[in-house]
Amino acid sequence: MGYMNKKFFEDTKNYIVAYIIQKMMRLIVKTCTFDVRGLDNFRDTVANNKTILALWHNRLPLMPRFVKMFTPDIDYAAVISKSRDGRLLTNIIDRSFPNVDTILVPHNAKHKALKALIEALKENKVVIITPDGPRGPRYEVKHGVVFGAKKAQAHIVPFSWATTSCWKLSTWDKMMIPKPFSTIEVTFGETFVPDSEVSLEENAKNLEKRLHI
């Protein structure tokens, strides 16, 4: 099979899988009950500062749906790894979520990711980022998100969700999918501003604590 045929096959497969996942998540969400916390604080932060919305990688499946439900008036940019999973997520977002732009960068191209983050913030977009992605370790904040926030003078809002019942996939991050008819607690956490007086490592540890909400 030639390169073009392989690419066409991969693109078609990604498109079909993205369509199925997007439809499935929409149906699940319709059956769930939501308890949303901290939304006013998030809106205040966005209105007055360049803002990064940070969440753990295993919470990604519901992220596009949440921003459409709770903040359809806010423009976002999601920095996504140029991997198979990243292209799948990009297909899902591009299909159904017009207020979210996707920025694909190679997972080892830190400078490109930083440049993309800063450019999106300059355009007054809220940047969605997973500080333990794209390959882990799970629940460990990499220094890049803190460095990027300091460089761009941006504030970081930790984001998470928990549910009364979910499936956990056998992926490195234990990807979470809520079960139908569950109650989902959505939390926009307390705004985090990196401290210029301490190291990137200490700032990353402090952000880790904020993300466990």
PDB file of C-alpha atoms in Angstrom:
ATOM      1  CA  MET A   1       0.000   0.000   0.000  1.00  0.00           C
ATOM      2  CA  GLY A   2       1.469   3.350  -1.043  1.00  0.00           C
ATOM      3  CA  TYR A   3       1.953   6.316   1.280  1.00  0.00           C
ATOM      4  CA  MET A   4      -1.077   8.196  -0.090  1.00  0.00           C
ATOM      5  CA  ASN A   5      -3.320   5.131   0.273  1.00  0.00           C
ATOM      6  CA  LYS A   6      -2.096   4.557   3.833  1.00  0.00           C
ATOM      7  CA  LYS A   7      -2.735   8.191   4.709  1.00  0.00           C
ATOM      8  CA  PHE A   8      -6.212   8.063   3.170  1.00  0.00           C
ATOM      9  CA  PHE A   9      -6.989   4.879   5.115  1.00  0.00           C
ATOM     10  CA  GLU A  10      -5.727   6.396   8.396  1.00  0.00           C
ATOM     11  CA  ASP A  11      -7.620   9.657   7.840  1.00  0.00           C
ATOM     12  CA  THR A  12     -10.834   7.799   6.996  1.00  0.00           C
ATOM     13  CA  LYS A  13     -10.500   5.524  10.021  1.00  0.00           C
ATOM     14  CA  ASN A  14      -9.850   8.506  12.305  1.00  0.00           C
ATOM     15  CA  TYR A  15     -12.862  10.318  10.876  1.00  0.00           C
ATOM     16  CA  ILE A  16     -15.170   7.344  11.480  1.00  0.00           C
ATOM     17  CA  VAL A  17     -13.864   6.692  15.006  1.00  0.00           C
ATOM     18  CA  ALA A  18     -14.129  10.403  15.857  1.00  0.00           C
ATOM     19  CA  TYR A  19     -17.719  10.444  14.613  1.00  0.00           C
ATOM     20  CA  ILE A  20     -18.652   7.412  16.729  1.00  0.00           C
ATOM     21  CA  ILE A  21     -16.952   8.768  19.876  1.00  0.00           C
ATOM     22  CA  GLN A  22     -18.513  12.202  19.463  1.00  0.00           C
ATOM     23  CA  LYS A  23     -22.004  10.720  19.060  1.00  0.00           C
ATOM     24  CA  MET A  24     -21.492   8.369  22.004  1.00  0.00           C
ATOM     25  CA  MET A  25     -20.289  11.160  24.311  1.00  0.00           C
ATOM     26  CA  ARG A  26     -23.212  13.372  23.300  1.00  0.00           C
ATOM     27  CA  LEU A  27     -25.694  10.614  24.161  1.00  0.00           C
ATOM     28  CA  ILE A  28     -24.023   9.854  27.498  1.00  0.00           C
ATOM     29  CA  VAL A  29     -23.879  13.510  28.531  1.00  0.00           C
ATOM     30  CA  LYS A  30     -27.590  13.947  27.805  1.00  0.00           C
ATOM     31  CA  THR A  31     -28.399  11.365  30.488  1.00  0.00           C
ATOM     32  CA  CYS A  32     -26.103  12.819  33.165  1.00  0.00           C
ATOM     33  CA  THR A  33     -26.693  15.327  35.961  1.00  0.00           C
ATOM     34  CA  PHE A  34     -24.140  18.114  36.456  1.00  0.00           C
ATOM     35  CA  ASP A  35     -22.890  20.015  39.487  1.00  0.00           C
ATOM     36  CA  VAL A  36     -20.679  22.884  38.274  1.00  0.00           C
ATOM     37  CA  ARG A  37     -18.387  24.742  40.667  1.00  0.00           C
ATOM     38  CA  GLY A  38     -16.085  27.727  40.241  1.00  0.00           C
ATOM     39  CA  LEU A  39     -17.443  28.890  36.880  1.00  0.00           C
ATOM     40  CA  ASP A  40     -17.795  32.532  37.970  1.00  0.00           C
ATOM     41  CA  ASN A  41     -14.168  32.608  39.128  1.00  0.00           C
ATOM     42  CA  PHE A  42     -13.065  31.163  35.787  1.00  0.00           C
ATOM     43  CA  ARG A  43     -15.023  33.788  33.871  1.00  0.00           C
ATOM     44  CA  ASP A  44     -13.516  36.563  36.010  1.00  0.00           C
ATOM     45  CA  THR A  45     -10.018  35.248  35.336  1.00  0.00           C
ATOM     46  CA  VAL A  46     -10.637  35.052  31.578  1.00  0.00           C
ATOM     47  CA  ALA A  47     -12.107  38.569  31.512  1.00  0.00           C
ATOM     48  CA  ASN A  48      -9.043  40.096  33.175  1.00  0.00           C
ATOM     49  CA  ASN A  49      -6.053  37.915  32.274  1.00  0.00           C
ATOM     50  CA  LYS A  50      -4.453  35.713  29.674  1.00  0.00           C
ATOM     51  CA  THR A  51      -5.651  32.295  30.773  1.00  0.00           C
ATOM     52  CA  ILE A  52      -4.562  28.671  30.538  1.00  0.00           C
ATOM     53  CA  LEU A  53      -7.083  25.960  31.428  1.00  0.00           C
ATOM     54  CA  ALA A  54      -5.164  22.944  32.742  1.00  0.00           C
ATOM     55  CA  LEU A  55      -6.568  19.447  33.233  1.00  0.00           C
ATOM     56  CA  TRP A  56      -5.235  15.923  33.579  1.00  0.00           C
ATOM     57  CA  HIS A  57      -4.969  13.935  30.368  1.00  0.00           C
ATOM     58  CA  ASN A  58      -7.495  11.309  31.489  1.00  0.00           C
ATOM     59  CA  ARG A  59     -10.202  13.988  31.766  1.00  0.00           C
ATOM     60  CA  LEU A  60      -9.951  14.960  28.083  1.00  0.00           C
ATOM     61  CA  PRO A  61     -12.921  12.990  26.680  1.00  0.00           C
ATOM     62  CA  LEU A  62     -15.501  15.392  28.128  1.00  0.00           C
ATOM     63  CA  MET A  63     -13.524  18.609  27.740  1.00  0.00           C
ATOM     64  CA  PRO A  64     -14.891  19.705  24.326  1.00  0.00           C
ATOM     65  CA  ARG A  65     -18.439  18.944  25.442  1.00  0.00           C
ATOM     66  CA  PHE A  66     -18.009  20.963  28.650  1.00  0.00           C
ATOM     67  CA  VAL A  67     -16.677  24.105  26.978  1.00  0.00           C
ATOM     68  CA  LYS A  68     -19.598  24.009  24.543  1.00  0.00           C
ATOM     69  CA  MET A  69     -22.127  23.517  27.362  1.00  0.00           C
ATOM     70  CA  PHE A  70     -20.829  25.974  29.957  1.00  0.00           C
ATOM     71  CA  THR A  71     -18.766  28.587  28.063  1.00  0.00           C
ATOM     72  CA  PRO A  72     -19.881  28.704  24.404  1.00  0.00           C
ATOM     73  CA  ASP A  73     -19.063  32.427  24.338  1.00  0.00           C
ATOM     74  CA  ILE A  74     -15.355  31.920  25.129  1.00  0.00           C
ATOM     75  CA  ASP A  75     -12.795  31.168  22.406  1.00  0.00           C
ATOM     76  CA  TYR A  76     -10.329  28.368  23.109  1.00  0.00           C
ATOM     77  CA  ALA A  77      -7.215  26.864  21.581  1.00  0.00           C
ATOM     78  CA  ALA A  78      -6.184  23.306  22.448  1.00  0.00           C
ATOM     79  CA  VAL A  79      -2.512  22.383  22.156  1.00  0.00           C
ATOM     80  CA  ILE A  80      -2.534  18.748  21.003  1.00  0.00           C
ATOM     81  CA  SER A  81       0.251  16.273  20.304  1.00  0.00           C
ATOM     82  CA  LYS A  82       0.701  15.331  16.648  1.00  0.00           C
ATOM     83  CA  SER A  83       0.131  11.646  17.356  1.00  0.00           C
ATOM     84  CA  ARG A  84      -2.551   9.129  16.381  1.00  0.00           C
ATOM     85  CA  ASP A  85      -4.547   9.941  19.525  1.00  0.00           C
ATOM     86  CA  GLY A  86      -3.968  13.647  18.976  1.00  0.00           C
ATOM     87  CA  ARG A  87      -5.278  13.516  15.410  1.00  0.00           C
ATOM     88  CA  LEU A  88      -8.316  11.594  16.636  1.00  0.00           C
ATOM     89  CA  LEU A  89      -9.042  14.251  19.267  1.00  0.00           C
ATOM     90  CA  THR A  90      -8.537  16.974  16.652  1.00  0.00           C
ATOM     91  CA  ASN A  91     -11.122  15.293  14.410  1.00  0.00           C
ATOM     92  CA  ILE A  92     -13.614  15.190  17.277  1.00  0.00           C
ATOM     93  CA  ILE A  93     -13.097  18.852  18.164  1.00  0.00           C
ATOM     94  CA  ASP A  94     -13.064  20.169  14.595  1.00  0.00           C
ATOM     95  CA  ARG A  95     -16.300  18.334  13.777  1.00  0.00           C
ATOM     96  CA  SER A  96     -18.526  19.763  16.479  1.00  0.00           C
ATOM     97  CA  PHE A  97     -16.933  22.467  18.604  1.00  0.00           C
ATOM     98  CA  PRO A  98     -16.591  25.755  16.708  1.00  0.00           C
ATOM     99  CA  ASN A  99     -15.287  27.736  19.713  1.00  0.00           C
ATOM    100  CA  VAL A 100     -12.201  25.506  20.036  1.00  0.00           C
ATOM    101  CA  ASP A 101      -9.226  25.792  17.664  1.00  0.00           C
ATOM    102  CA  THR A 102      -6.775  22.901  17.584  1.00  0.00           C
ATOM    103  CA  ILE A 103      -3.009  23.323  17.396  1.00  0.00           C
ATOM    104  CA  LEU A 104      -1.121  20.137  16.491  1.00  0.00           C
ATOM    105  CA  VAL A 105       2.546  20.039  17.518  1.00  0.00           C
ATOM    106  CA  PRO A 106       5.040  17.140  17.636  1.00  0.00           C
ATOM    107  CA  HIS A 107       5.201  15.782  21.190  1.00  0.00           C
ATOM    108  CA  ASN A 108       8.961  16.438  21.416  1.00  0.00           C
ATOM    109  CA  ALA A 109       8.857  19.931  19.847  1.00  0.00           C
ATOM    110  CA  LYS A 110       8.758  21.956  23.055  1.00  0.00           C
ATOM    111  CA  HIS A 111       9.675  25.248  21.390  1.00  0.00           C
ATOM    112  CA  LYS A 112       6.869  24.909  18.826  1.00  0.00           C
ATOM    113  CA  ALA A 113       4.378  24.122  21.576  1.00  0.00           C
ATOM    114  CA  LEU A 114       5.521  27.128  23.611  1.00  0.00           C
ATOM    115  CA  LYS A 115       5.318  29.424  20.571  1.00  0.00           C
ATOM    116  CA  ALA A 116       1.818  28.140  19.729  1.00  0.00           C
ATOM    117  CA  LEU A 117       0.681  28.650  23.326  1.00  0.00           C
ATOM    118  CA  ILE A 118       1.947  32.238  23.454  1.00  0.00           C
ATOM    119  CA  GLU A 119       0.444  33.110  20.049  1.00  0.00           C
ATOM    120  CA  ALA A 120      -2.969  31.761  21.069  1.00  0.00           C
ATOM    121  CA  LEU A 121      -2.868  33.738  24.323  1.00  0.00           C
ATOM    122  CA  LYS A 122      -2.004  36.898  22.371  1.00  0.00           C
ATOM    123  CA  GLU A 123      -5.189  36.308  20.358  1.00  0.00           C
ATOM    124  CA  ASN A 124      -7.142  36.311  23.658  1.00  0.00           C
ATOM    125  CA  LYS A 125      -7.928  32.621  23.456  1.00  0.00           C
ATOM    126  CA  VAL A 126      -8.044  30.430  26.525  1.00  0.00           C
ATOM    127  CA  VAL A 127      -5.437  27.726  25.992  1.00  0.00           C
ATOM    128  CA  ILE A 128      -6.415  24.182  27.003  1.00  0.00           C
ATOM    129  CA  ILE A 129      -3.452  22.066  28.025  1.00  0.00           C
ATOM    130  CA  THR A 130      -2.816  18.725  29.731  1.00  0.00           C
ATOM    131  CA  PRO A 131       0.308  19.168  31.879  1.00  0.00           C
ATOM    132  CA  ASP A 132       0.853  15.398  32.227  1.00  0.00           C
ATOM    133  CA  GLY A 133       0.360  14.693  28.523  1.00  0.00           C
ATOM    134  CA  PRO A 134       0.837  13.417  25.963  1.00  0.00           C
ATOM    135  CA  ARG A 135       2.552  10.340  27.428  1.00  0.00           C
ATOM    136  CA  GLY A 136       2.751  10.801  31.184  1.00  0.00           C
ATOM    137  CA  PRO A 137       3.705  10.056  33.857  1.00  0.00           C
ATOM    138  CA  ARG A 138       0.093  10.293  34.975  1.00  0.00           C
ATOM    139  CA  TYR A 139      -0.745  13.147  37.360  1.00  0.00           C
ATOM    140  CA  GLU A 140       2.730  14.665  37.084  1.00  0.00           C
ATOM    141  CA  VAL A 141       2.924  18.290  35.918  1.00  0.00           C
ATOM    142  CA  LYS A 142       5.687  18.923  33.410  1.00  0.00           C
ATOM    143  CA  HIS A 143       7.600  22.179  33.774  1.00  0.00           C
ATOM    144  CA  GLY A 144       6.621  23.429  30.312  1.00  0.00           C
ATOM    145  CA  VAL A 145       3.137  24.625  31.269  1.00  0.00           C
ATOM    146  CA  VAL A 146       4.546  26.669  34.163  1.00  0.00           C
ATOM    147  CA  PHE A 147       7.340  28.077  32.003  1.00  0.00           C
ATOM    148  CA  GLY A 148       4.838  28.983  29.291  1.00  0.00           C
ATOM    149  CA  ALA A 149       2.536  30.708  31.768  1.00  0.00           C
ATOM    150  CA  LYS A 150       5.414  32.742  33.192  1.00  0.00           C
ATOM    151  CA  LYS A 151       6.674  33.652  29.721  1.00  0.00           C
ATOM    152  CA  ALA A 152       3.204  34.781  28.602  1.00  0.00           C
ATOM    153  CA  GLN A 153       2.279  36.302  31.978  1.00  0.00           C
ATOM    154  CA  ALA A 154      -0.786  34.086  32.019  1.00  0.00           C
ATOM    155  CA  HIS A 155      -2.894  32.741  34.853  1.00  0.00           C
ATOM    156  CA  ILE A 156      -3.639  29.022  35.112  1.00  0.00           C
ATOM    157  CA  VAL A 157      -7.083  27.738  36.076  1.00  0.00           C
ATOM    158  CA  PRO A 158      -7.043  24.079  37.174  1.00  0.00           C
ATOM    159  CA  PHE A 159      -9.976  22.114  35.788  1.00  0.00           C
ATOM    160  CA  SER A 160     -11.292  18.673  36.617  1.00  0.00           C
ATOM    161  CA  TRP A 161     -14.376  16.521  36.774  1.00  0.00           C
ATOM    162  CA  ALA A 162     -15.396  13.526  38.854  1.00  0.00           C
ATOM    163  CA  THR A 163     -18.302  11.175  38.438  1.00  0.00           C
ATOM    164  CA  THR A 164     -20.301   8.733  40.501  1.00  0.00           C
ATOM    165  CA  SER A 165     -19.709   6.011  37.932  1.00  0.00           C
ATOM    166  CA  CYS A 166     -17.281   5.649  35.024  1.00  0.00           C
ATOM    167  CA  TRP A 167     -15.289   3.294  32.856  1.00  0.00           C
ATOM    168  CA  LYS A 168     -11.481   3.469  33.073  1.00  0.00           C
ATOM    169  CA  LEU A 169      -9.653   2.451  29.928  1.00  0.00           C
ATOM    170  CA  SER A 170      -6.427   0.435  29.903  1.00  0.00           C
ATOM    171  CA  THR A 171      -4.363   3.405  28.695  1.00  0.00           C
ATOM    172  CA  TRP A 172      -1.318   4.942  30.403  1.00  0.00           C
ATOM    173  CA  ASP A 173      -3.519   7.641  31.962  1.00  0.00           C
ATOM    174  CA  LYS A 174      -6.507   5.399  32.819  1.00  0.00           C
ATOM    175  CA  MET A 175      -8.757   7.469  30.553  1.00  0.00           C
ATOM    176  CA  MET A 176     -12.141   8.107  32.183  1.00  0.00           C
ATOM    177  CA  ILE A 177     -15.504   7.781  30.405  1.00  0.00           C
ATOM    178  CA  PRO A 178     -18.607   8.550  32.499  1.00  0.00           C
ATOM    179  CA  LYS A 179     -21.375   5.977  32.519  1.00  0.00           C
ATOM    180  CA  PRO A 180     -24.906   6.959  31.486  1.00  0.00           C
ATOM    181  CA  PHE A 181     -27.135   8.492  34.164  1.00  0.00           C
ATOM    182  CA  SER A 182     -24.212   9.312  36.453  1.00  0.00           C
ATOM    183  CA  THR A 183     -23.743  12.583  38.344  1.00  0.00           C
ATOM    184  CA  ILE A 184     -20.742  14.588  37.166  1.00  0.00           C
ATOM    185  CA  GLU A 185     -19.100  17.201  39.391  1.00  0.00           C
ATOM    186  CA  VAL A 186     -17.328  19.779  37.231  1.00  0.00           C
ATOM    187  CA  THR A 187     -14.800  22.016  39.005  1.00  0.00           C
ATOM    188  CA  PHE A 188     -13.010  25.133  37.810  1.00  0.00           C
ATOM    189  CA  GLY A 189     -10.391  25.495  40.537  1.00  0.00           C
ATOM    190  CA  GLU A 190      -8.729  28.440  42.214  1.00  0.00           C
ATOM    191  CA  THR A 191      -6.615  30.496  39.822  1.00  0.00           C
ATOM    192  CA  PHE A 192      -2.900  29.707  40.004  1.00  0.00           C
ATOM    193  CA  VAL A 193      -0.242  32.310  39.208  1.00  0.00           C
ATOM    194  CA  PRO A 194       3.319  30.939  38.941  1.00  0.00           C
ATOM    195  CA  ASP A 195       5.574  32.429  41.607  1.00  0.00           C
ATOM    196  CA  SER A 196       8.630  34.085  40.072  1.00  0.00           C
ATOM    197  CA  GLU A 197      10.492  33.713  43.376  1.00  0.00           C
ATOM    198  CA  VAL A 198      10.538  29.900  43.318  1.00  0.00           C
ATOM    199  CA  SER A 199      11.799  27.256  40.881  1.00  0.00           C
ATOM    200  CA  LEU A 200       9.841  25.762  37.994  1.00  0.00           C
ATOM    201  CA  GLU A 201       9.856  22.446  39.855  1.00  0.00           C
ATOM    202  CA  GLU A 202       8.252  23.948  42.960  1.00  0.00           C
ATOM    203  CA  ASN A 203       5.682  25.792  40.849  1.00  0.00           C
ATOM    204  CA  ALA A 204       4.884  22.527  39.049  1.00  0.00           C
ATOM    205  CA  LYS A 205       4.395  20.742  42.376  1.00  0.00           C
ATOM    206  CA  ASN A 206       2.097  23.513  43.584  1.00  0.00           C
ATOM    207  CA  LEU A 207       0.036  23.254  40.394  1.00  0.00           C
ATOM    208  CA  GLU A 208      -0.180  19.474  40.847  1.00  0.00           C
ATOM    209  CA  LYS A 209      -1.802  20.016  44.232  1.00  0.00           C
ATOM    210  CA  ARG A 210      -4.315  22.446  42.702  1.00  0.00           C
ATOM    211  CA  LEU A 211      -5.245  19.933  39.992  1.00  0.00           C
ATOM    212  CA  HIS A 212      -6.301  17.314  42.534  1.00  0.00           C
ATOM    213  CA  ILE A 213      -9.739  18.877  42.992  1.00  0.00           C
TER     214      ILE A 213
END
